[in-house]
Coordinates of C-alpha atoms and ligand atoms in Angstrom, one line a residue:
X30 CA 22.9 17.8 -0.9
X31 CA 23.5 16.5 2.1
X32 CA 20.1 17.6 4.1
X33 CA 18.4 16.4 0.4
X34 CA 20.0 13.0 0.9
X35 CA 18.5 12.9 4.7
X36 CA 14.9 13.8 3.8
X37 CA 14.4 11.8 0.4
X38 CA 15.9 8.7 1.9
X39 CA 13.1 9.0 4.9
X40 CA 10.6 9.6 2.6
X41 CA 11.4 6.9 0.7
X42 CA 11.3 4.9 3.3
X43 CA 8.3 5.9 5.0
X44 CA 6.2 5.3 1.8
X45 CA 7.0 1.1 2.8
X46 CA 6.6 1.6 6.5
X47 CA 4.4 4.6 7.1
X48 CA 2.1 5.7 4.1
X49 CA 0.2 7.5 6.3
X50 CA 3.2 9.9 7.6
X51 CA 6.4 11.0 6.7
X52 CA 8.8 14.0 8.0
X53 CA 8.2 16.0 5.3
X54 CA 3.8 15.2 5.9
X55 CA 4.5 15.8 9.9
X56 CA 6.4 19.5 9.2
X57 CA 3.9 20.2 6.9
X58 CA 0.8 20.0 9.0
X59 CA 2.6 21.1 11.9
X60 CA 3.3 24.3 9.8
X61 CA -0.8 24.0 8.9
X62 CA -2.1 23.6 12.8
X63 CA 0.2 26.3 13.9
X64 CA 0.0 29.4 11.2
X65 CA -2.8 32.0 12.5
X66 CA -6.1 31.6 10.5
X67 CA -5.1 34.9 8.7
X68 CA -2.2 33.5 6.7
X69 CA -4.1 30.1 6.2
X70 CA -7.0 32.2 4.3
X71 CA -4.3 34.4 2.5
X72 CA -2.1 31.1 1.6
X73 CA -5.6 29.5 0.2
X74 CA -6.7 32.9 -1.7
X75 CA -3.2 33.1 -3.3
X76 CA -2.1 29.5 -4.2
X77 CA -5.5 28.5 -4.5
X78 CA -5.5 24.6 -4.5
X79 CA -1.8 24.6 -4.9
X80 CA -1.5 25.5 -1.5
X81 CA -0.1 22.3 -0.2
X82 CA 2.3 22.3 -2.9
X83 CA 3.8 26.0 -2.1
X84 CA 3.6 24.9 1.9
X85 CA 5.9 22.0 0.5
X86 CA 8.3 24.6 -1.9
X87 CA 8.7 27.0 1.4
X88 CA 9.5 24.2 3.4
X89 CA 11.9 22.8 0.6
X90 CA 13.4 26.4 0.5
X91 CA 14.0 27.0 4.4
X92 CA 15.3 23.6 4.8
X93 CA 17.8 24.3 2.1
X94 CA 18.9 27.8 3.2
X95 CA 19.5 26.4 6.5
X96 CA 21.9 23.3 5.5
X97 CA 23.6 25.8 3.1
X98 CA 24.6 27.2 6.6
X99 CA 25.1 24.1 8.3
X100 CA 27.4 23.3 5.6
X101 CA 29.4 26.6 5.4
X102 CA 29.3 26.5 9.4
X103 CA 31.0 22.9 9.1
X104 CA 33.3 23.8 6.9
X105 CA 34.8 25.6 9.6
X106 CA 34.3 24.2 12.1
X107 CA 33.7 20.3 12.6
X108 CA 30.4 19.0 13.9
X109 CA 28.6 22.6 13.9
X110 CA 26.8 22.2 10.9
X111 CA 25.6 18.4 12.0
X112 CA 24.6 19.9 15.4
X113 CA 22.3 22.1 13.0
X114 CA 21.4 18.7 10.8
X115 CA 20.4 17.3 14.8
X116 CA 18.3 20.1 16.0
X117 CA 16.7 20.0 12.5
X118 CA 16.0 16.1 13.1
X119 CA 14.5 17.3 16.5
X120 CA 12.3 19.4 14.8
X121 CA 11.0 16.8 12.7
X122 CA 10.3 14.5 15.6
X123 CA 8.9 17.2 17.8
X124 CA 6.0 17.2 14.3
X125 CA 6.0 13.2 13.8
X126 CA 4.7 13.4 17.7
X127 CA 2.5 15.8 17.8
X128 CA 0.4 14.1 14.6
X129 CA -2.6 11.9 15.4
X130 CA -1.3 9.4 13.1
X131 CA 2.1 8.6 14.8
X132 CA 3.4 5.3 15.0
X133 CA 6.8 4.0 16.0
X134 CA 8.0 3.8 12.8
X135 CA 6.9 7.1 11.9
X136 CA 9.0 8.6 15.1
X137 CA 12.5 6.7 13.2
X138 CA 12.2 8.8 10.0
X139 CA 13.1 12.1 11.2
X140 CA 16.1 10.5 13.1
X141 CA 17.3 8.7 10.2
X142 CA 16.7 11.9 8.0
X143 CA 19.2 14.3 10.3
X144 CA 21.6 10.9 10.6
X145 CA 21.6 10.2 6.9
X146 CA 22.6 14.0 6.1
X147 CA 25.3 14.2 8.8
X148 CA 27.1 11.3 7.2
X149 CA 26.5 13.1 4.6
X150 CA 27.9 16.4 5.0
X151 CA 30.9 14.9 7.1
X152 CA 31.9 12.7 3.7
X153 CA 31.2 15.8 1.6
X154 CA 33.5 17.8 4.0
X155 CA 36.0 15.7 4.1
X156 CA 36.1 16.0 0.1
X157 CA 36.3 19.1 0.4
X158 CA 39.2 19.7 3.0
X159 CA 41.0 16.7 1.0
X160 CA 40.6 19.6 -2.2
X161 CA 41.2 22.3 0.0
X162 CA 44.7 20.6 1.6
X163 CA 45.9 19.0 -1.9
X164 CA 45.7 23.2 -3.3
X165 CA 48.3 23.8 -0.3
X166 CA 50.9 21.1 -1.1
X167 CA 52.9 20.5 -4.2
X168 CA 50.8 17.3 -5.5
X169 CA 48.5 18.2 -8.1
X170 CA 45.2 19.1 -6.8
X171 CA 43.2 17.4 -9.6
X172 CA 42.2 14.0 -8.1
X173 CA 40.7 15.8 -4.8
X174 CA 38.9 18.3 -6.7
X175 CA 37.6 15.3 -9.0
X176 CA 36.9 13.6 -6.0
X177 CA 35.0 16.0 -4.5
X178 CA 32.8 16.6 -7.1
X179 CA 32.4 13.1 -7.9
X180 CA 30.9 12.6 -4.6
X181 CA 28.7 15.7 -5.0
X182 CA 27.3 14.6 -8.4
X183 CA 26.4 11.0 -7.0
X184 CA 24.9 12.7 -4.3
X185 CA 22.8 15.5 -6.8
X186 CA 21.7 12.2 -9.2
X187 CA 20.3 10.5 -6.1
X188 CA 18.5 13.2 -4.6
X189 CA 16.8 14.5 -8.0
X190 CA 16.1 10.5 -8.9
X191 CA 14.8 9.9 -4.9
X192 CA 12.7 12.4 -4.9
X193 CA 11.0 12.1 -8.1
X194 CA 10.4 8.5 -6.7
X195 CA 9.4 10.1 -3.2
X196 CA 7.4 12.7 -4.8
X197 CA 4.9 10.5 -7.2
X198 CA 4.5 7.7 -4.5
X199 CA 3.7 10.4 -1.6
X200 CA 1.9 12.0 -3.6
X201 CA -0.5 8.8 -4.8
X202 CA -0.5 8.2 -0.6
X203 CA -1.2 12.2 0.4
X204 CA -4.4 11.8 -2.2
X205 CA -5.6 8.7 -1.1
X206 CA -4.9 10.1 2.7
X207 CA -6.9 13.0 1.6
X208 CA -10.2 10.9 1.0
X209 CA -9.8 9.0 3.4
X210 CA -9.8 11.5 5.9
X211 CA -12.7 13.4 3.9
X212 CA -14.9 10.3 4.0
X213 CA -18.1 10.2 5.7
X214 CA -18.8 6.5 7.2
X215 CA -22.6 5.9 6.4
X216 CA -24.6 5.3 9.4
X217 CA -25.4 1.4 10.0
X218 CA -28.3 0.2 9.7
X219 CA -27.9 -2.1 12.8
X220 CA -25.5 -0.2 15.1
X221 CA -23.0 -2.1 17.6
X222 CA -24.6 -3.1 21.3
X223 CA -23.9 -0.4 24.2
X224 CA -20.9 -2.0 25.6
X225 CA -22.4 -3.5 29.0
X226 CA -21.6 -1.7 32.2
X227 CA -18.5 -3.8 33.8
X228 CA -17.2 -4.8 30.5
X229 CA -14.4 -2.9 30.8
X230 CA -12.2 -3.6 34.6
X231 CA -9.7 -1.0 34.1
X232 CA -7.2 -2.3 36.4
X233 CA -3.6 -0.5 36.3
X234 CA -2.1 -1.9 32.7
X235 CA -4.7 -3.8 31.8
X236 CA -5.2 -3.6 27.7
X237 CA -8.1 -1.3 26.7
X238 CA -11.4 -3.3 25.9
X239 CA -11.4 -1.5 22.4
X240 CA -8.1 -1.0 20.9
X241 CA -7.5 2.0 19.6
X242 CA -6.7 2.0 15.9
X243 CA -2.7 3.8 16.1
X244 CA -2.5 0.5 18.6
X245 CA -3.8 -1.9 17.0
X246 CA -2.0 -5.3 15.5
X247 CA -0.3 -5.1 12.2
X248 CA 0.3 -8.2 10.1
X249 CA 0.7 -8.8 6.6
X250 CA 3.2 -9.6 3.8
X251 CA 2.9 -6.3 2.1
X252 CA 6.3 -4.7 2.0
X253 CA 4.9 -1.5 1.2
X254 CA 1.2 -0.4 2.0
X255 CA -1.1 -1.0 -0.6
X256 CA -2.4 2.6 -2.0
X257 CA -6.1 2.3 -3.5
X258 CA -8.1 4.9 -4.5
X259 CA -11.5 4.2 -3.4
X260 CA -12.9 5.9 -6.5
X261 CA -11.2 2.9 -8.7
X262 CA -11.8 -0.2 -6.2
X263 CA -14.0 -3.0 -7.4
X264 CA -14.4 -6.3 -5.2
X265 CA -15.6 -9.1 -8.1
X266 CA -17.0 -12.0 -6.9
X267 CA -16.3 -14.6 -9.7
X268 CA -16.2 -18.8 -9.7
X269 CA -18.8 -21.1 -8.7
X270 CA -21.4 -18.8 -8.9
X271 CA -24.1 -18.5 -11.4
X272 CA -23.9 -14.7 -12.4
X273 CA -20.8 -13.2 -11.1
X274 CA -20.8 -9.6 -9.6
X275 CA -18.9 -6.5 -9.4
X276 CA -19.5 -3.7 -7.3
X277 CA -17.2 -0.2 -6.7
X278 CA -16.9 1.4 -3.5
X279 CA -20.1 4.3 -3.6
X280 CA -22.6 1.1 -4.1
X281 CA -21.4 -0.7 -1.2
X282 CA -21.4 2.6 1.2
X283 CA -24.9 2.9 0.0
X284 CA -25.8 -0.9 1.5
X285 CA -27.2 -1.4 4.8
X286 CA -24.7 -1.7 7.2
X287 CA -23.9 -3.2 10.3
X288 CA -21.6 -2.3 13.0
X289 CA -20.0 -5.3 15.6
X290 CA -17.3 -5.1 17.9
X291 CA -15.4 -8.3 16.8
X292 CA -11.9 -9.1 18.6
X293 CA -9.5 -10.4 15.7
X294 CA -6.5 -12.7 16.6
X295 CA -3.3 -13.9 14.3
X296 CA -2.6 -17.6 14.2
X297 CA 1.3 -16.4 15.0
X298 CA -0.3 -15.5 18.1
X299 CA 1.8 -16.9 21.1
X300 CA 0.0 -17.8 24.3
X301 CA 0.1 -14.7 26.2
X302 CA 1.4 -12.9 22.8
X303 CA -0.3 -9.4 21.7
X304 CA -1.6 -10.5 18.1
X305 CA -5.2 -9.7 18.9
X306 CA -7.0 -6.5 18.9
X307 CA -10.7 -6.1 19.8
X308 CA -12.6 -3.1 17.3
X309 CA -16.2 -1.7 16.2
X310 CA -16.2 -2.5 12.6
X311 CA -18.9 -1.1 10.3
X312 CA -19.5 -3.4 6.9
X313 CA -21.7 -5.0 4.7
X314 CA -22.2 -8.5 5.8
X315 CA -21.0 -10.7 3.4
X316 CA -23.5 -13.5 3.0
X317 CA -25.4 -10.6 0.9
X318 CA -22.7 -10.3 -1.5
X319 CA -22.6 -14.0 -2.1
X320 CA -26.5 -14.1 -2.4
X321 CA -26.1 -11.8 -5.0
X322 CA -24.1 -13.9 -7.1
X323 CA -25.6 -17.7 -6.1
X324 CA -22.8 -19.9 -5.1
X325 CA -23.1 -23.7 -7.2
X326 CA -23.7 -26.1 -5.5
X327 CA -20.4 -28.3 -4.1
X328 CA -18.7 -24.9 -3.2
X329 CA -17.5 -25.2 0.1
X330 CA -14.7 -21.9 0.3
X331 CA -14.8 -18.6 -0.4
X332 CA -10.9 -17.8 -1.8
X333 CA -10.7 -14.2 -0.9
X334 CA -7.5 -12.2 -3.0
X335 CA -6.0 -8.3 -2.1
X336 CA -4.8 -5.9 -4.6
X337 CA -1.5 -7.3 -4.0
X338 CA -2.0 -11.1 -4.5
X339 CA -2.8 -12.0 -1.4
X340 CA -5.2 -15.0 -0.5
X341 CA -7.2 -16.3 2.2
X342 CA -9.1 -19.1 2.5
X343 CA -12.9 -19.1 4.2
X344 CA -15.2 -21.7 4.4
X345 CA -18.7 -20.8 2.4
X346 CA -20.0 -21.9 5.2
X347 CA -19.0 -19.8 7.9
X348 CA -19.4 -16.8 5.9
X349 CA -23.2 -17.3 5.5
X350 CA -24.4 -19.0 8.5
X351 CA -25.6 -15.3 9.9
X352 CA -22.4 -14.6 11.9
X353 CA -21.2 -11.0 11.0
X354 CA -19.2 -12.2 8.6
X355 CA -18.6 -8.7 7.0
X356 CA -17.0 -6.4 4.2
X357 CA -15.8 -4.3 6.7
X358 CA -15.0 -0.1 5.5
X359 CA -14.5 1.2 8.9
X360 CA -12.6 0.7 12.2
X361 CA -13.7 2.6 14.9
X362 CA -15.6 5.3 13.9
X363 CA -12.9 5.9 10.9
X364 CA -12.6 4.5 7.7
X365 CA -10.0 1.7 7.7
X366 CA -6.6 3.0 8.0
X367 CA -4.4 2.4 5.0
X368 CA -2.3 -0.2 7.3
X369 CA -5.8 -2.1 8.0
X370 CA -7.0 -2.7 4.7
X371 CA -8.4 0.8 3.3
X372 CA -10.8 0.9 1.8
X373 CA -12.1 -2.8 2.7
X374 CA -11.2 -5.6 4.0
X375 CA -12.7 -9.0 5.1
X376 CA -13.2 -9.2 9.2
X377 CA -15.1 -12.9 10.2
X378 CA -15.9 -14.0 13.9
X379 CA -14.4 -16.8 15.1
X380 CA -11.5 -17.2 12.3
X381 CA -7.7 -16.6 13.0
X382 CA -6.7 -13.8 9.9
X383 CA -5.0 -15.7 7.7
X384 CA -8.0 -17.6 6.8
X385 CA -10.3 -14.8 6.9
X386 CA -9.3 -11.4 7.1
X387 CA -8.6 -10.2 3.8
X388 CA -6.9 -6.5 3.8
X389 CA -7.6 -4.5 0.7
X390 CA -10.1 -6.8 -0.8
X391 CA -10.6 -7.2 -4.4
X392 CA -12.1 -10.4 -5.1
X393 CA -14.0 -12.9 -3.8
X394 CA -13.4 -16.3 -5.6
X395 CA -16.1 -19.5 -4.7
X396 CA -14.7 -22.2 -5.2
X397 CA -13.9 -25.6 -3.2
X398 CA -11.3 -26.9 -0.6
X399 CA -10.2 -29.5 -3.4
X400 CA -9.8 -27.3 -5.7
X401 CA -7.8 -24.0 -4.9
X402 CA -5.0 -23.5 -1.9
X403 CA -4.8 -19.4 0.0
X404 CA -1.5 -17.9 0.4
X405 CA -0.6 -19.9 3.8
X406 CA -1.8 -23.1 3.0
X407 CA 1.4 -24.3 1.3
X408 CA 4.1 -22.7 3.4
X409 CA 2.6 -24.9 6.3
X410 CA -0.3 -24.0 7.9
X411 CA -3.9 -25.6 8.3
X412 CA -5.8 -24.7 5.2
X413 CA -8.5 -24.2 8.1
X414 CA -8.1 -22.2 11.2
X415 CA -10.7 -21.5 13.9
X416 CA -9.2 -19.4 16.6
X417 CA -9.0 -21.7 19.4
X418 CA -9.9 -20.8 22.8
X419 CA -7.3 -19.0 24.9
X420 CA -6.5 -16.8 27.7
X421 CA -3.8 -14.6 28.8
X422 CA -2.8 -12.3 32.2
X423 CA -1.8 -8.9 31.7
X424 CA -1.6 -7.9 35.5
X425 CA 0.5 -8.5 37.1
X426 CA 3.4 -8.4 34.2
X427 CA 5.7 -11.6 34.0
X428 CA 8.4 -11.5 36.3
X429 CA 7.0 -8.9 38.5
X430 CA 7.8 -8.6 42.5
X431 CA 4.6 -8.0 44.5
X432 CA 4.1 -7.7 48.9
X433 CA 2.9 -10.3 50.1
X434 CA -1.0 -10.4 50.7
X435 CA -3.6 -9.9 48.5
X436 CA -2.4 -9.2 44.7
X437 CA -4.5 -8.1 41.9
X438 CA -4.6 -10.2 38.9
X439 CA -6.2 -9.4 35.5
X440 CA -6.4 -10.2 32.0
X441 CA -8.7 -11.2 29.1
X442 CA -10.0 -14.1 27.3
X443 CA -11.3 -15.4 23.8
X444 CA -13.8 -17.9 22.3
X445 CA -14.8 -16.0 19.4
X446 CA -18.5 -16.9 18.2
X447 CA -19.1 -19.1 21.2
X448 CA -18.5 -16.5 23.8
X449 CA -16.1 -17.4 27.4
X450 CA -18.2 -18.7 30.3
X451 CA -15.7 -18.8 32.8
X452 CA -12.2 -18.1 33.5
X453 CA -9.9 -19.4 36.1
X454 CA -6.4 -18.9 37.8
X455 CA -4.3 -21.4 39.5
X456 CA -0.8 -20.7 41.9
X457 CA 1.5 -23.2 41.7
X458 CA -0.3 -25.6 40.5
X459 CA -2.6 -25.9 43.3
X460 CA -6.5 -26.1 42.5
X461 CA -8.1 -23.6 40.4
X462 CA -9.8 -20.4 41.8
X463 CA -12.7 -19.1 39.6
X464 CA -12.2 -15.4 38.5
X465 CA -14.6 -12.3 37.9
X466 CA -15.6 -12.7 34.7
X467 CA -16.7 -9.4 33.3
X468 CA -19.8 -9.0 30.9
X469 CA -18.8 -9.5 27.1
X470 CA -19.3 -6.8 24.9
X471 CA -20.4 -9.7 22.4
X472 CA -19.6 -13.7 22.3
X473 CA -17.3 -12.3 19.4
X474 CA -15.8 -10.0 21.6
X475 CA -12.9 -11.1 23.9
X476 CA -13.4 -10.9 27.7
X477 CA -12.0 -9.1 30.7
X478 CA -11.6 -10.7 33.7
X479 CA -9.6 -9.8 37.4
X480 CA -8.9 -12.3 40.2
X481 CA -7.6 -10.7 43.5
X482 CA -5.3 -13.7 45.0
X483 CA -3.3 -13.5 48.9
X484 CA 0.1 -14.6 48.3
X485 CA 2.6 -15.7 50.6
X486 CA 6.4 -14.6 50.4
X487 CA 8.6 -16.7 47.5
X488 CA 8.5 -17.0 44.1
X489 CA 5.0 -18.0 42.6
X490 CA 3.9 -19.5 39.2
X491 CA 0.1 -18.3 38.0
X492 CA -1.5 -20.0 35.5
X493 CA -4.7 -19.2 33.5
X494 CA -7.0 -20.8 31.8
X495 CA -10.7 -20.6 30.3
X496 CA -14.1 -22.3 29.3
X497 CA -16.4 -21.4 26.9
X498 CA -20.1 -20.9 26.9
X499 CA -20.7 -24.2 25.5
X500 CA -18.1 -26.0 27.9
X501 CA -15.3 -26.5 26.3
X502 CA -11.6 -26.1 28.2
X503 CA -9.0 -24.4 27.4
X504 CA -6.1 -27.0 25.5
X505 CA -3.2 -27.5 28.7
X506 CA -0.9 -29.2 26.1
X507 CA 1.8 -26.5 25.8
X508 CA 2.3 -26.3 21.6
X509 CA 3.3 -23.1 19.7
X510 CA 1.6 -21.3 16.4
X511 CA 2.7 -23.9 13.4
X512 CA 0.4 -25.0 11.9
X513 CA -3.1 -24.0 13.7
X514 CA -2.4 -21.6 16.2
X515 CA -1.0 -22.0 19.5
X516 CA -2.1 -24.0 23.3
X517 CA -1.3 -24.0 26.2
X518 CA -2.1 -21.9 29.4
X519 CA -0.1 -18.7 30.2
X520 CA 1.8 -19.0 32.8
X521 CA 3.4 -16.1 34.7
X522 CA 5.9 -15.9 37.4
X523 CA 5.7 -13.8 40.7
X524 CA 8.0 -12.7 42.8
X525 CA 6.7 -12.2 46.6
X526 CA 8.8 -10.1 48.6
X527 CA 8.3 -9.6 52.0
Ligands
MTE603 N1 -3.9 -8.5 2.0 C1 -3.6 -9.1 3.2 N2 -4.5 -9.2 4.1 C2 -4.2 -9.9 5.3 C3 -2.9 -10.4 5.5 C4 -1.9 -10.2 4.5 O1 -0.8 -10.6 4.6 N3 -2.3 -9.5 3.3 N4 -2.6 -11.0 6.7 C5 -3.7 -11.5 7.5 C6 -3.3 -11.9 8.8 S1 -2.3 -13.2 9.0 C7 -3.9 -11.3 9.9 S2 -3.6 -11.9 11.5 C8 -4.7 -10.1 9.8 C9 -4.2 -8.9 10.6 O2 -5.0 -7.8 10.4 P1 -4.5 -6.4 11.0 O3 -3.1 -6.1 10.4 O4 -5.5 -5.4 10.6 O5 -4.4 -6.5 12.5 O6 -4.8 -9.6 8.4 C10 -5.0 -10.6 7.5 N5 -5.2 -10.0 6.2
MO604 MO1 -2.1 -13.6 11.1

């Protein structure tokens, strides 16, 4: 009961925080990589396509026998059967690491499995011994024993209830996970730009020029990860249009596609913060879509909803003035990962997410400005929200010591759809030095840059800041996120030490 309490309660909680992978998944396809092909084929011939399921049952079936002994073990002797319950935990983690999908919140889950069932067992135990004592004496041993089994009851309803729960919503997730991973990404039509030589600086820390998916920023309001089958999606685009249009998921893989890198940014975005990731998405630009169904004249925004309610607001006009404005499927080379927005979502250059970047798309409302508000708009940010130019130093890290003489700095910065023309660095407030500005991947794309600066001994304040192609500087004016997104330059301090 114990070890049942531990391992429902972490599935449970990994359906909200990590679809994608749980313990019980990790063991599981650790067991799968690591059995010889010979008892794979002879699992497959026997169970047929029940295999997962009887992988699962054996698991469930080892995992008990064990805690039966961890909890005769206990009995006797305090803390040997939760030393068991921690190697077990152990176990799980050594699988949750070894996945390709692992995420920090995927590492908790086995922890909080083997700490959920040693509290557990120890309360159970301590039931018991109460029983066990109460026999011995001259009180009446009925309240312990009720006690006891109270506890164990409770314990049995929630485990049999949990993992009913646990069971139907992993199992929704494993098939969705399932086609997902089985998908084949069509090949675009117009595939992303070689990135250019030099794009990519590589200095010691510096962030990766494409960020890998598993690394990749993760906002949204959805508590738990919205599960859609791809087979059942439909995006509808409805409103001020005159014929409105549904399509499923097959007719839009069959459209021409078109891959971009295109760096995406959250308006909660500090200066210097990490809410921006740079990816090669493959989609169906958008504009098409809308050209299908006509937008009326007097529309001015596109109101785009998720499965679960979600809006954002996008200007009709950004979305088909020929920017790759897309319905984007895949990330990467992968098809969107459940956390991104599987199986589409809504990527636009040059917009901050809230107002563009629709996760799990299902309809596409034109409509007007005037006329409709998106999810943000009322709670106190700009119904409108172009990312704003911006900059930020990555090496050397805040707060960092350095020897004196000539210290490497590098970093990155943004003007989505305009493209940076130059970026510069200043120490303490003195005049501003003009760094290397590294080739773009795409004026969509943020930029690297890397600035080698001599430095005397003492303590130093660096500053960044940046122009874009068309001239425009970087806002000094130090505000935070509310209601536009942030400005101001990021400034880092340096420790010289002779
Ligand atoms: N359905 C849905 N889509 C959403 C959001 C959301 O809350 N729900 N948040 C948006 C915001 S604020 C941002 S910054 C981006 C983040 O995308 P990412 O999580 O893939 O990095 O998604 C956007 N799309
Ligand atoms: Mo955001």
């Amino acid at each position: 009961m114990a070890a049942g309490t531990g391992l429902v309660a972490s599935e449970l909680i990994a359906g909200f925080v990590s679809p994608s992978l749980s313990t019980m998944t990790a063991l599981g396809g650790a067991v799968i990589d690591a059995v010889p092909p010979g008892v794979k084929d002879w699992a497959v011939a026997l169970f047929g396509t029940a295999d997962k399921l009887a992988l699962l049952a054996g698991m469930a079936l080892v995992i008990a026998a064990v805690a039966a002994v961890s909890g005769v073990v206990e009995l006797r002797r305090r803390f040997a059967g939760a030393a068991i319950f921690a190697v077990f935990g152990i176990v799980g983690l050594a699988a949750v690491l070894t996945r390709a999908q692992v995420t920090v919140s995927a590492v908790v889950l086995p922890v909080l499995a083997a700490g959920i069932a040693v509290l557990v067992l120890r309360r159970l135990i301590g039931r018991l011994t109460a029983w066990e004592a109460s026999q011995q004496g001259a009180a009446a041993d009925l309240p312990a024993r009720r006690g006891f089994f109270q506890l164990l009851g409770g314990t049995a309803a929630a485990v049999i209830v949990g993992g009913a729960l646990a069971t139907a919503w992993r199992g929704g997730a494993a098939g969705v996970n399932e086609l997902r991973r089985t998908l084949g990404l069509p090949t675009p039509r117009l595939p992303a730009a070689a990135i250019p030589a030099g794009a990519e600086i590589g200095l010691d820390g510096m962030e990766p020029l494409v960020t890998p998916n598993p690394e990749f920023y993760r906002i949204d309001t959805a508590l738990s990860v919205p599960v859609i089958d791809p087979r059942e999606w439909r995006l509808r685009v409805t409103g001020l249009v005159d014929r409105e249009v549904e399509i499923d998921f097959a007719t839009l893989l069959a459209k021409p596609m078109t891959e971009r890198h295109v760096t995406i940014a959250c308006v909660s975005n500090e200066v210097g913060g990490d809410l921006i990731g740079n990816a090669r998405w493959l989609g169906w630009p958008v504009r098409e879509l809308l050209a299908m169904a006509g937008p009326k004249p007097g529309a001015d925004m596109v109101l785009s909803r998720s499965s679960d309610g979600w809006t954002a607001g996008t200007p009709l006009d950004v979305l088909t003035d020929g920017r790759d404005a897309l319905l984007a499927v895949g990330m990467n080379g992968e098809p969107l990962p459940l956390e991104h927005g599987f199986p589409v979502r809504m990527i636009v250059p040059g917009l901050y997410g809230y107002v563009s970047a629709t996760k799990w798309l299902t309809e596409l409302k034109v409509t007007r400005f005037a006329d409709d508000v998106a999810y943000w708009t009322p709670r106190g940010w700009s119904a409108r929200g172009p990312i704003k130019i911006s900059s930020r130093i990555d090496v050397p890290r805040n707060g960092r010591s350095a020897a004196p003489g000539r210290v490497a700095f590098g970093g990155v910065a943004w003007a989505q759809h305009t493209g940076i023309g130059k970026v510069e660095l200043r120490v303490d407030r003195g005049s501003w030095q003009q760094a290397d500005l590294a080739p773009g991947i795409s004026v969509d794309t943020w930029y690297q840059w890397q600035l080698g600066i001599d430095l005397q001994p003492g303590q130093h304040e660096v500053q960044v800041r940046a122009t874009d192609l068309r001239g425009a500087v970087q806002i000094e004016e130090h505000r935070s996120v509310a209601p536009d997104g942030a400005t101001g330059f990021h400034t880092i301090r340096v420790d010289v030490n002779p």
